Amino acid sequence: MSELRELYQELILDHTKRPRNFGTLEPATCTAEGYNPLCGDKLTLYLVVEDGRIKDVSFQGKGCAISTASASLMTEAIKGKTSDEVAAIFTRFREAVTSPIDHELDLEQLGKLAALAGVREFPLRVKCAVLAWHTMRAALEGRHEIVRTE
Amino acid sequence: MSRLDVDRVRKDFPVLEREVHGKPLAYLDNAATSQKPRAVIDALIHYYSSYNANIHRGVHSLSEEATVAYEAARDKVRDFIRAPSSEEIVFTRGTTEAINLVAQSYLRPRIREGDEILISQMEHHSNIVPWQLVREQTGAVLKVAPINERGEIELEQFSKLLGPRTRFVALAHVSNALGTINMVQEMVRLARMRGVPVLLDGAQAVPHLPVDVQELGCDFYAFSGHKMYAPTGIGALYGRRELLEEMEPYQGGGEMILSVTFEKTTYNRVPYKFEAGTPNIAGAIGLGTAIDYLLGLDLQAVRAHEDELLEYATKEVSKIPSVRLIGTAASKTGVLSFLLGEIHAHDVGTVLDQEGIAVRTGHHCAQPVMDRFGVTATARASFAVYNTTEEVDRLVEGLHRTLEIFS
Ligand SMILES: Cc1ncc(COP(=O)(O)O)c(C=O)c1O
């Protein structure tokens, strides 16, 4: 039960119920769509990139608690960052949600994203947690196919 | 009719002894696949450890024994669905392959641009996509009979869609996403009156209802073994002999031929014409054993038990105010599809799993059904012979627990 409590902790539920940066962005410089066939999660990501920096970001879509919270937390984490900085955050985040349970994590460095570290106890839910991130990367790279986590 | 002795039945299924996250397993995902009784597991072990051999044309004893067992399984399938003859039973990998076989070997050469294939809004993807392939290949048109708010096909609507250009009808006997038992006998009658052949997808029917293909009057009946206590990778297609006889083979290879030269190949008779290559021999034998097992339980008693579970679960789950049931047909098998407030089905599934309760979450390979009800996913509990009302109680507790976490 404690794993469940950690998975669905306050911060996650807060972002699920009141996702930040939710909605469309007009005009966006790049957008991408993500789809997780496993649970039918769909999201569209909007980015405004200026001088290599993410000036603004938003997302829209329907998903489970984990994918919605992850997208919401991601938008907060990447706003104002350069694409290199964003790539570094993604690497750390991915490590946090996929590393073995006995592996020590530097949660401090992850900031609020650390709230999602509990996902690693639930391997089936990792895809939900990384969907927004993969979609963001596709948007930055200007890829237009729908990003799928399967 | 005797009452089903569930405690005894549970002892027949070794997997039910295991725990998940420290809790006894409550396996409520039977519409996806059922668990296997000891008898079926033993039949596989017995085949592989005492008479494993390739079938037909062997002169040695093992081959003879394996062939007899394989063909005996075909006879059991024939009796199980009351087909007139064993020649009308084709072993396949499952429902999906059976439907694709009919789509390609029967329908594709017989349908033209503008002709219509009629299916329904509640079909599993495996009874949609094979017809879409035929559509791409021939320019035929796919027509879809709608379902109402309860998840039922209305006969009048269905009847209206049967037109002068309808060449084929393919329908679920029972819906996997909703549990609806369709009025297939009447629908088959309406189609056959106009000379339109009908395929029934029986994947969700055979584990729960007595099936009589002659009474149903259908031309083809497809089902999988793995949802009715048999192994995966085996299923069957029943086809009326006249139709099977006039159909082209589905795949070419060994078994399906009588003689081969580079100039000319003569095909084997039905059903072997459709069984190219070494088949799933162990699977077929396992399917035969599963049929014996199921019939040994008494299908009436099975139905009564599962009805009781469905009724109890519907009543108890509905007491939770935020539950919305998807699929409330008057006539159903033990399938309970639902939404829990605004909580995503996937999250419900994760919490239940922590309690040892296995349910399915998602679109259940029936996205058009999800679209019809304006949802992307549901949680689905589906029952089998070995489920109990205590397990339903645990499900309900699990749902309360989920609500607590997400409150
Ligand atoms: C109604 C229905 N049709 C077809 C299928 C496909 O069966 P299989 O995957 O065994 O071929 C299923 C299984 O999920 C089903 O429930």
Coordinates of N, CA, C and O in Angstrom, one line a residue, chain B residues 223-389:
Chain B
F223 N -14.2 -19.3 -33.3 CA -14.0 -19.1 -31.8 C -12.5 -19.5 -31.5 O -11.8 -20.2 -32.3
S224 N -12.1 -19.1 -30.3 CA -10.7 -19.4 -29.8 C -10.8 -20.3 -28.6 O -11.8 -20.3 -27.8
G225 N -9.8 -21.1 -28.5 CA -9.8 -22.1 -27.3 C -9.4 -21.4 -26.0 O -10.0 -21.7 -25.0
H226 N -8.6 -20.4 -26.1 CA -8.0 -19.9 -24.8 C -8.9 -19.1 -23.9 O -8.7 -18.9 -22.8
K227 N -10.1 -18.7 -24.4 CA -11.1 -18.1 -23.6 C -12.0 -19.1 -22.9 O -12.9 -18.8 -22.1
M228 N -11.9 -20.4 -23.4 CA -12.7 -21.4 -22.8 C -11.9 -22.5 -22.2 O -12.1 -23.7 -22.4
Y229 N -10.8 -22.1 -21.5 CA -10.0 -23.0 -20.6 C -9.0 -23.9 -21.4 O -8.4 -24.8 -20.8
A230 N -8.9 -23.6 -22.7 CA -7.9 -24.4 -23.5 C -6.7 -23.5 -23.7 O -6.7 -22.4 -23.4
P231 N -5.6 -24.1 -24.3 CA -4.4 -23.3 -24.5 C -4.6 -22.2 -25.5 O -5.6 -22.2 -26.3
T232 N -3.6 -21.3 -25.6 CA -3.6 -20.3 -26.6 C -3.1 -20.9 -27.9 O -2.5 -22.0 -27.9
G233 N -3.4 -20.2 -29.0 CA -2.8 -20.6 -30.3 C -3.7 -21.7 -30.9 O -3.2 -22.3 -31.9
I234 N -4.9 -22.0 -30.4 CA -5.8 -22.9 -31.1 C -7.2 -22.4 -31.0 O -7.6 -21.8 -30.1
G235 N -7.9 -22.6 -32.1 CA -9.3 -22.2 -32.2 C -9.9 -23.0 -33.4 O -9.2 -23.9 -33.9
A236 N -11.1 -22.6 -33.7 CA -11.7 -23.4 -34.8 C -12.6 -22.5 -35.6 O -13.2 -21.5 -35.1
L237 N -12.8 -22.9 -36.8 CA -13.8 -22.3 -37.7 C -14.8 -23.4 -38.1 O -14.3 -24.4 -38.7
Y238 N -16.0 -23.1 -37.9 CA -17.0 -24.0 -38.5 C -17.5 -23.3 -39.8 O -17.7 -22.1 -39.8
G239 N -17.6 -24.1 -40.9 CA -18.1 -23.5 -42.1 C -19.0 -24.5 -42.7 O -18.8 -25.7 -42.7
R240 N -20.1 -24.1 -43.3 CA -21.0 -25.0 -44.0 C -20.3 -25.6 -45.1 O -19.6 -25.0 -45.9
R241 N -20.5 -26.9 -45.3 CA -19.7 -27.7 -46.2 C -19.7 -27.2 -47.6 O -18.6 -27.0 -48.2
E242 N -20.9 -26.8 -48.1 CA -20.9 -26.3 -49.5 C -20.0 -25.1 -49.7 O -19.4 -25.0 -50.7
L243 N -20.0 -24.3 -48.7 CA -19.2 -23.0 -48.8 C -17.7 -23.4 -48.7 O -16.9 -22.9 -49.5
L244 N -17.3 -24.2 -47.7 CA -15.9 -24.6 -47.6 C -15.4 -25.3 -48.9 O -14.3 -25.1 -49.4
E245 N -16.3 -26.2 -49.5 CA -15.9 -26.9 -50.7 C -15.6 -25.9 -51.8 O -14.6 -26.2 -52.5
E246 N -16.3 -24.9 -52.0 CA -16.1 -24.0 -53.1 C -15.1 -22.9 -52.9 O -14.7 -22.2 -53.8
M247 N -14.6 -22.8 -51.6 CA -13.6 -21.8 -51.3 C -12.2 -22.2 -51.8 O -11.8 -23.4 -51.8
E248 N -11.4 -21.2 -52.1 CA -10.0 -21.4 -52.4 C -9.3 -21.6 -51.1 O -9.7 -21.2 -50.0
P249 N -8.1 -22.3 -51.1 CA -7.3 -22.4 -49.9 C -6.9 -21.1 -49.3 O -6.9 -20.1 -50.0
Y250 N -6.6 -21.0 -48.1 CA -6.2 -19.8 -47.4 C -4.7 -19.6 -47.5 O -4.1 -18.6 -47.9
Q251 N -3.9 -20.7 -47.1 CA -2.5 -20.7 -47.2 C -2.1 -22.0 -47.9 O -2.8 -23.0 -47.9
G252 N -0.9 -21.9 -48.6 CA -0.4 -23.1 -49.3 C 0.7 -23.8 -48.5 O 1.4 -23.1 -47.7
G253 N 0.8 -25.1 -48.6 CA 1.9 -25.8 -47.9 C 1.7 -27.2 -47.8 O 0.9 -27.8 -48.6
G254 N 2.3 -27.9 -46.9 CA 2.0 -29.3 -46.6 C 0.7 -29.5 -46.0 O 0.0 -28.5 -45.6
E255 N 0.2 -30.7 -45.9 CA -1.1 -31.0 -45.3 C -2.3 -30.7 -46.2 O -3.2 -31.4 -46.2
M256 N -2.2 -29.5 -46.9 CA -3.4 -29.1 -47.6 C -3.4 -29.6 -49.0 O -4.3 -29.2 -49.7
I257 N -2.5 -30.4 -49.4 CA -2.4 -30.9 -50.7 C -2.6 -32.4 -50.8 O -2.4 -33.1 -49.9
L258 N -3.0 -32.9 -52.0 CA -3.1 -34.3 -52.3 C -1.8 -34.7 -53.1 O -1.2 -35.7 -52.8
S259 N -1.5 -33.9 -54.1 CA -0.3 -34.1 -54.9 C 0.2 -32.8 -55.4 O -0.6 -31.9 -55.7
V260 N 1.5 -32.8 -55.5 CA 2.1 -31.6 -56.0 C 3.1 -31.9 -57.1 O 4.0 -32.8 -57.0
T261 N 3.0 -31.3 -58.3 CA 4.0 -31.3 -59.3 C 4.2 -29.8 -59.6 O 3.4 -29.0 -59.2
F262 N 5.3 -29.5 -60.3 CA 5.5 -28.0 -60.6 C 4.4 -27.5 -61.6 O 4.1 -26.3 -61.6
E263 N 3.7 -28.4 -62.3 CA 2.7 -28.0 -63.2 C 1.4 -27.9 -62.5 O 0.6 -26.9 -62.8
K264 N 1.1 -28.8 -61.6 CA -0.3 -28.8 -61.1 C -0.3 -29.4 -59.7 O 0.4 -30.4 -59.4
T265 N -1.1 -28.7 -58.8 CA -1.2 -29.2 -57.5 C -2.7 -29.5 -57.2 O -3.5 -28.7 -57.6
T266 N -2.9 -30.6 -56.6 CA -4.3 -30.9 -56.3 C -4.5 -30.7 -54.8 O -3.7 -31.3 -54.0
Y267 N -5.5 -30.0 -54.4 CA -5.7 -29.7 -53.0 C -6.4 -30.9 -52.3 O -7.1 -31.6 -52.9
N268 N -6.1 -30.9 -51.0 CA -6.7 -31.9 -50.2 C -8.2 -31.6 -50.0 O -8.6 -30.5 -50.3
R269 N -9.0 -32.5 -49.5 CA -10.4 -32.2 -49.2 C -10.5 -31.4 -48.0 O -9.5 -31.2 -47.2
V270 N -11.7 -30.9 -47.8 CA -12.0 -30.1 -46.6 C -12.0 -31.1 -45.4 O -12.4 -32.2 -45.5
P271 N -11.6 -30.6 -44.2 CA -11.1 -29.3 -43.8 C -9.6 -29.1 -44.1 O -9.1 -28.1 -43.9
Y272 N -8.9 -30.2 -44.5 CA -7.4 -30.2 -44.6 C -6.9 -29.1 -45.6 O -5.8 -28.6 -45.4
K273 N -7.8 -28.8 -46.6 CA -7.4 -27.8 -47.5 C -7.1 -26.5 -46.8 O -6.3 -25.7 -47.4
F274 N -7.6 -26.3 -45.7 CA -7.4 -25.0 -44.9 C -6.4 -25.1 -43.8 O -6.3 -24.2 -43.0
E275 N -5.8 -26.3 -43.7 CA -4.8 -26.5 -42.6 C -3.4 -26.7 -43.1 O -2.8 -27.8 -42.9
A276 N -2.9 -25.7 -43.8 CA -1.5 -25.9 -44.3 C -0.5 -25.9 -43.2 O -0.6 -25.2 -42.2
G277 N 0.5 -26.8 -43.4 CA 1.6 -26.9 -42.4 C 1.3 -27.7 -41.2 O 0.1 -28.1 -41.0
T278 N 2.3 -28.0 -40.4 CA 2.0 -28.8 -39.2 C 1.2 -27.9 -38.2 O 1.6 -26.8 -37.9
P279 N 0.1 -28.4 -37.8 CA -0.8 -27.6 -37.0 C -0.4 -27.6 -35.5 O 0.6 -28.3 -35.1
N280 N -1.1 -26.9 -34.7 CA -0.9 -26.9 -33.2 C -1.6 -28.2 -32.7 O -2.7 -28.2 -32.2
I281 N -0.8 -29.3 -32.8 CA -1.4 -30.6 -32.4 C -1.7 -30.6 -30.9 O -2.8 -31.0 -30.5
A282 N -0.7 -30.2 -30.1 CA -1.0 -30.2 -28.6 C -2.1 -29.3 -28.3 O -3.0 -29.7 -27.4
G283 N -2.2 -28.2 -28.9 CA -3.3 -27.2 -28.7 C -4.6 -27.8 -29.0 O -5.6 -27.7 -28.2
A284 N -4.7 -28.5 -30.1 CA -6.0 -29.1 -30.5 C -6.4 -30.1 -29.5 O -7.6 -30.2 -29.0
I285 N -5.5 -31.0 -29.0 CA -5.8 -32.0 -28.0 C -6.2 -31.3 -26.7 O -7.1 -31.7 -26.1
G286 N -5.5 -30.2 -26.4 CA -5.9 -29.4 -25.2 C -7.3 -28.9 -25.3 O -8.0 -28.8 -24.3
L287 N -7.6 -28.4 -26.5 CA -9.0 -27.9 -26.7 C -10.0 -29.0 -26.5 O -11.0 -28.7 -25.9
G288 N -9.7 -30.2 -27.0 CA -10.6 -31.3 -26.8 C -10.8 -31.6 -25.4 O -11.9 -31.8 -24.9
T289 N -9.7 -31.5 -24.6 CA -9.8 -31.8 -23.2 C -10.6 -30.7 -22.5 O -11.4 -31.0 -21.5
A290 N -10.4 -29.4 -22.9 CA -11.2 -28.3 -22.3 C -12.7 -28.5 -22.5 O -13.5 -28.2 -21.6
I291 N -13.0 -29.0 -23.7 CA -14.4 -29.2 -24.0 C -15.0 -30.3 -23.1 O -16.0 -30.1 -22.5
D292 N -14.2 -31.4 -22.9 CA -14.7 -32.4 -22.0 C -14.8 -31.8 -20.6 O -15.8 -32.1 -19.9
Y293 N -13.9 -31.0 -20.2 CA -13.9 -30.4 -18.9 C -15.2 -29.6 -18.7 O -15.9 -29.7 -17.7
L294 N -15.4 -28.7 -19.7 CA -16.6 -27.8 -19.6 C -17.9 -28.6 -19.6 O -18.8 -28.3 -18.8
L295 N -18.0 -29.5 -20.5 CA -19.2 -30.3 -20.5 C -19.4 -31.1 -19.2 O -20.6 -31.3 -18.8
G296 N -18.3 -31.5 -18.6 CA -18.4 -32.2 -17.4 C -18.9 -31.4 -16.3 O -19.4 -31.9 -15.3
L297 N -18.8 -30.1 -16.4 CA -19.3 -29.2 -15.3 C -20.8 -29.0 -15.5 O -21.5 -28.5 -14.6
D298 N -21.4 -29.3 -16.7 CA -22.8 -29.0 -17.0 C -22.9 -27.5 -17.3 O -22.9 -26.6 -16.5
L299 N -23.2 -27.3 -18.6 CA -23.2 -25.9 -19.1 C -24.3 -25.1 -18.5 O -24.2 -23.9 -18.4
Q300 N -25.4 -25.8 -18.2 CA -26.5 -25.0 -17.5 C -26.1 -24.5 -16.2 O -26.4 -23.4 -15.8
A301 N -25.4 -25.3 -15.4 CA -25.0 -24.9 -14.1 C -23.9 -23.8 -14.2 O -23.9 -22.9 -13.4
V302 N -23.1 -23.9 -15.2 CA -22.1 -22.9 -15.5 C -22.8 -21.5 -15.7 O -22.4 -20.5 -15.1
R303 N -23.7 -21.6 -16.6 CA -24.5 -20.4 -17.0 C -25.2 -19.8 -15.7 O -25.1 -18.6 -15.5
A304 N -25.8 -20.6 -14.9 CA -26.5 -20.1 -13.8 C -25.5 -19.5 -12.8 O -25.8 -18.4 -12.2
H305 N -24.4 -20.1 -12.6 CA -23.4 -19.6 -11.7 C -22.9 -18.2 -12.2 O -22.8 -17.2 -11.4
E306 N -22.6 -18.1 -13.5 CA -22.0 -16.9 -14.0 C -23.1 -15.8 -14.0 O -22.8 -14.6 -13.8
D307 N -24.3 -16.1 -14.2 CA -25.4 -15.2 -14.2 C -25.6 -14.6 -12.8 O -25.8 -13.4 -12.6
E308 N -25.4 -15.5 -11.8 CA -25.5 -15.1 -10.4 C -24.4 -14.1 -10.1 O -24.7 -13.1 -9.4
L309 N -23.2 -14.4 -10.5 CA -22.1 -13.5 -10.3 C -22.3 -12.1 -10.9 O -22.1 -11.1 -10.3
L310 N -22.8 -12.1 -12.2 CA -23.0 -10.9 -12.9 C -24.1 -10.1 -12.2 O -23.9 -8.9 -12.0
E311 N -25.2 -10.7 -11.8 CA -26.2 -10.0 -11.1 C -25.7 -9.4 -9.8 O -26.0 -8.2 -9.5
Y312 N -25.0 -10.2 -9.0 CA -24.5 -9.7 -7.7 C -23.5 -8.6 -8.0 O -23.6 -7.5 -7.3
A313 N -22.6 -8.7 -8.9 CA -21.6 -7.7 -9.2 C -22.3 -6.4 -9.7 O -21.9 -5.3 -9.3
T314 N -23.2 -6.6 -10.5 CA -23.9 -5.4 -11.1 C -24.6 -4.6 -9.9 O -24.5 -3.4 -9.8
K315 N -25.2 -5.4 -9.0 CA -25.9 -4.7 -7.9 C -24.9 -4.0 -7.0 O -25.1 -2.9 -6.6
E316 N -23.9 -4.7 -6.6 CA -22.9 -4.2 -5.6 C -22.1 -3.1 -6.2 O -21.9 -2.0 -5.5
V317 N -21.6 -3.2 -7.4 CA -20.8 -2.1 -8.0 C -21.6 -0.9 -8.3 O -21.2 0.2 -8.1
S318 N -22.9 -1.1 -8.6 CA -23.8 0.1 -8.9 C -24.1 0.9 -7.6 O -24.5 2.0 -7.7
K319 N -23.9 0.2 -6.5 CA -24.1 1.0 -5.2 C -23.1 2.1 -5.0 O -23.4 3.0 -4.2
I320 N -22.0 2.0 -5.7 CA -21.0 3.1 -5.6 C -21.5 4.2 -6.5 O -21.7 4.1 -7.7
P321 N -21.8 5.4 -5.9 CA -22.5 6.5 -6.6 C -21.8 6.9 -7.9 O -22.4 7.3 -8.9
S322 N -20.4 6.9 -7.9 CA -19.7 7.5 -9.0 C -19.5 6.5 -10.2 O -18.9 6.8 -11.2
V323 N -20.1 5.3 -10.0 CA -19.9 4.3 -11.1 C -20.8 4.5 -12.2 O -22.0 4.7 -12.0
R324 N -20.3 4.4 -13.4 CA -21.1 4.4 -14.6 C -20.9 3.1 -15.4 O -19.8 2.8 -15.8
L325 N -21.9 2.3 -15.5 CA -21.8 1.0 -16.2 C -21.9 1.2 -17.7 O -22.7 2.0 -18.1
I326 N -21.0 0.6 -18.4 CA -21.1 0.7 -19.9 C -21.5 -0.7 -20.4 O -20.7 -1.7 -20.2
G327 N -22.7 -0.8 -20.9 CA -23.2 -2.1 -21.3 C -24.2 -2.7 -20.3 O -23.8 -3.3 -19.3
T328 N -25.4 -2.4 -20.6 CA -26.5 -2.7 -19.6 C -27.6 -3.5 -20.4 O -28.8 -3.3 -20.1
A329 N -27.2 -4.3 -21.3 CA -28.2 -5.0 -22.2 C -29.0 -5.9 -21.3 O -28.6 -6.4 -20.2
A330 N -30.2 -6.2 -21.8 CA -31.1 -7.1 -21.1 C -30.5 -8.5 -21.0 O -30.7 -9.2 -20.0
S331 N -29.8 -8.9 -22.0 CA -29.2 -10.3 -22.0 C -27.7 -10.2 -22.1 O -27.2 -9.7 -23.1
K332 N -27.0 -10.6 -21.1 CA -25.6 -10.5 -21.0 C -24.9 -11.7 -20.5 O -25.4 -12.5 -19.7
T333 N -23.6 -11.8 -20.8 CA -22.7 -12.8 -20.1 C -22.0 -12.0 -19.0 O -22.3 -10.8 -18.8
G334 N -21.2 -12.7 -18.2 CA -20.6 -12.1 -17.1 C -19.5 -11.1 -17.3 O -18.3 -11.3 -17.0
V335 N -19.9 -10.0 -17.9 CA -18.9 -8.9 -18.2 C -19.4 -7.6 -17.6 O -20.6 -7.2 -17.8
L336 N -18.6 -7.0 -16.8 CA -19.0 -5.7 -16.2 C -18.0 -4.7 -16.5 O -16.9 -4.6 -16.0
S337 N -18.4 -3.8 -17.5 CA -17.5 -2.7 -17.9 C -18.0 -1.4 -17.2 O -19.1 -1.2 -17.2
F338 N -17.0 -0.7 -16.7 CA -17.5 0.5 -16.0 C -16.4 1.6 -15.9 O -15.2 1.4 -16.2
L339 N -16.9 2.8 -15.5 CA -16.0 3.9 -15.2 C -16.2 4.3 -13.7 O -17.3 4.1 -13.2
L340 N -15.2 4.7 -13.1 CA -15.3 5.1 -11.7 C -15.0 6.6 -11.6 O -13.9 7.0 -11.6
G341 N -16.1 7.3 -11.6 CA -16.0 8.8 -11.6 C -15.1 9.3 -12.7 O -15.2 8.8 -13.8
E342 N -14.2 10.2 -12.3 CA -13.3 10.8 -13.3 C -12.0 10.0 -13.4 O -11.1 10.4 -14.1
I343 N -11.9 9.0 -12.6 CA -10.6 8.3 -12.4 C -10.4 7.5 -13.7 O -11.3 6.7 -14.1
H344 N -9.2 7.6 -14.2 CA -8.9 6.8 -15.4 C -8.9 5.3 -15.1 O -8.3 4.9 -14.1
A345 N -9.4 4.6 -16.1 CA -9.5 3.1 -15.9 C -8.1 2.5 -15.5 O -8.0 1.6 -14.7
H346 N -7.1 3.1 -16.1 CA -5.7 2.5 -15.9 C -5.3 2.7 -14.5 O -4.6 1.8 -13.9
D347 N -5.7 3.8 -13.9 CA -5.4 4.0 -12.4 C -6.2 3.0 -11.6 O -5.7 2.5 -10.6
V348 N -7.4 2.8 -12.0 CA -8.3 1.9 -11.2 C -7.6 0.5 -11.3 O -7.4 -0.2 -10.3
G349 N -7.1 0.1 -12.5 CA -6.5 -1.2 -12.6 C -5.2 -1.3 -11.8 O -5.0 -2.4 -11.2
T350 N -4.5 -0.3 -11.7 CA -3.2 -0.3 -10.9 C -3.5 -0.5 -9.4 O -2.9 -1.3 -8.7
V351 N -4.5 0.2 -8.9 CA -4.9 0.0 -7.5 C -5.4 -1.4 -7.2 O -5.0 -2.0 -6.3
L352 N -6.3 -1.9 -8.1 CA -6.9 -3.2 -7.9 C -5.8 -4.3 -8.0 O -5.8 -5.2 -7.2
D353 N -4.8 -4.1 -8.9 CA -3.7 -5.0 -9.0 C -3.0 -5.2 -7.6 O -2.6 -6.2 -7.2
Q354 N -2.8 -4.0 -7.0 CA -2.1 -4.1 -5.7 C -2.9 -4.9 -4.6 O -2.4 -5.3 -3.7
E355 N -4.2 -5.0 -4.9 CA -5.0 -5.8 -4.0 C -5.2 -7.3 -4.5 O -6.0 -8.1 -4.0
G356 N -4.4 -7.6 -5.5 CA -4.4 -9.0 -6.1 C -5.6 -9.2 -7.0 O -5.8 -10.4 -7.4
I357 N -6.2 -8.1 -7.4 CA -7.4 -8.3 -8.3 C -7.0 -8.0 -9.7 O -6.6 -6.8 -10.0
A358 N -7.2 -8.9 -10.7 CA -6.9 -8.7 -12.1 C -8.1 -8.3 -12.9 O -9.0 -9.1 -13.0
V359 N -8.1 -7.1 -13.3 CA -9.2 -6.7 -14.3 C -8.5 -6.1 -15.5 O -7.3 -5.9 -15.5
R360 N -9.2 -6.0 -16.6 CA -8.7 -5.4 -17.8 C -9.1 -3.9 -17.8 O -10.2 -3.5 -17.4
T361 N -8.2 -3.1 -18.3 CA -8.5 -1.7 -18.5 C -8.0 -1.2 -19.9 O -7.0 -1.7 -20.3
G362 N -8.8 -0.4 -20.5 CA -8.4 0.1 -21.8 C -9.6 0.0 -22.7 O -10.8 0.1 -22.3
H363 N -9.3 -0.1 -24.0 CA -10.4 -0.1 -25.0 C -10.9 -1.5 -25.4 O -11.9 -1.6 -26.2
H364 N -10.3 -2.5 -24.8 CA -10.7 -3.9 -25.0 C -10.8 -4.3 -26.5 O -11.7 -5.1 -26.9
C365 N -9.9 -3.7 -27.3 CA -9.9 -4.0 -28.7 C -11.2 -3.8 -29.4 O -11.6 -4.5 -30.3
A366 N -11.9 -2.8 -28.9 CA -13.2 -2.4 -29.4 C -13.3 -0.9 -29.4 O -14.2 -0.4 -28.7
Q367 N -12.4 -0.2 -30.0 CA -12.4 1.3 -30.0 C -13.7 1.9 -30.4 O -14.2 2.9 -29.8
P368 N -14.4 1.3 -31.5 CA -15.7 2.0 -31.8 C -16.7 1.9 -30.7 O -17.6 2.8 -30.6
V369 N -16.6 0.9 -29.8 CA -17.6 0.8 -28.7 C -17.2 2.0 -27.7 O -18.1 2.7 -27.2
M370 N -16.0 2.2 -27.5 CA -15.5 3.3 -26.6 C -16.0 4.6 -27.2 O -16.6 5.5 -26.5
D371 N -15.8 4.8 -28.5 CA -16.3 6.0 -29.1 C -17.8 6.2 -29.0 O -18.3 7.3 -28.7
R372 N -18.5 5.1 -29.1 CA -20.0 5.2 -29.0 C -20.4 5.7 -27.7 O -21.4 6.5 -27.6
F373 N -19.7 5.4 -26.6 CA -20.1 5.8 -25.3 C -19.3 7.0 -24.9 O -19.4 7.5 -23.7
G374 N -18.5 7.6 -25.8 CA -17.7 8.8 -25.5 C -16.7 8.7 -24.4 O -16.4 9.6 -23.7
V375 N -16.1 7.5 -24.4 CA -15.0 7.3 -23.4 C -13.7 6.8 -24.1 O -13.8 6.3 -25.3
T376 N -12.6 6.8 -23.5 CA -11.4 6.3 -24.1 C -11.1 4.9 -23.6 O -10.4 4.1 -24.2
A377 N -11.5 4.6 -22.4 CA -11.2 3.4 -21.8 C -12.2 3.0 -20.7 O -12.8 3.9 -20.1
T378 N -12.4 1.8 -20.4 CA -13.2 1.4 -19.2 C -12.4 0.3 -18.4 O -11.4 -0.2 -18.9
A379 N -12.8 0.1 -17.2 CA -12.3 -1.0 -16.4 C -13.3 -2.2 -16.7 O -14.5 -1.9 -16.7
R380 N -12.8 -3.4 -16.8 CA -13.7 -4.5 -17.1 C -13.4 -5.7 -16.2 O -12.3 -6.2 -16.2
A381 N -14.4 -6.1 -15.5 CA -14.3 -7.3 -14.7 C -15.1 -8.4 -15.5 O -16.2 -8.1 -15.9
S382 N -14.6 -9.5 -15.7 CA -15.3 -10.6 -16.5 C -15.1 -11.9 -15.8 O -14.0 -12.3 -15.3
F383 N -16.2 -12.6 -15.7 CA -16.3 -13.8 -14.8 C -16.2 -15.1 -15.5 O -16.5 -15.3 -16.7
A384 N -15.7 -16.1 -14.8 CA -15.6 -17.5 -15.3 C -16.1 -18.4 -14.2 O -16.5 -18.0 -13.1
V385 N -16.1 -19.7 -14.6 CA -16.7 -20.7 -13.6 C -16.1 -20.7 -12.2 O -16.8 -21.0 -11.3
Y386 N -14.8 -20.3 -12.1 CA -14.2 -20.4 -10.8 C -14.3 -19.1 -10.0 O -13.7 -19.1 -8.9
N387 N -15.0 -18.1 -10.4 CA -15.1 -16.9 -9.6 C -16.2 -17.0 -8.6 O -17.1 -17.8 -8.7
T388 N -16.0 -16.2 -7.5 CA -16.9 -16.3 -6.4 C -17.5 -14.9 -6.0 O -16.9 -13.9 -6.4
T389 N -18.5 -14.9 -5.2 CA -19.1 -13.6 -4.8 C -18.1 -12.9 -3.8 O -18.1 -11.7 -3.8

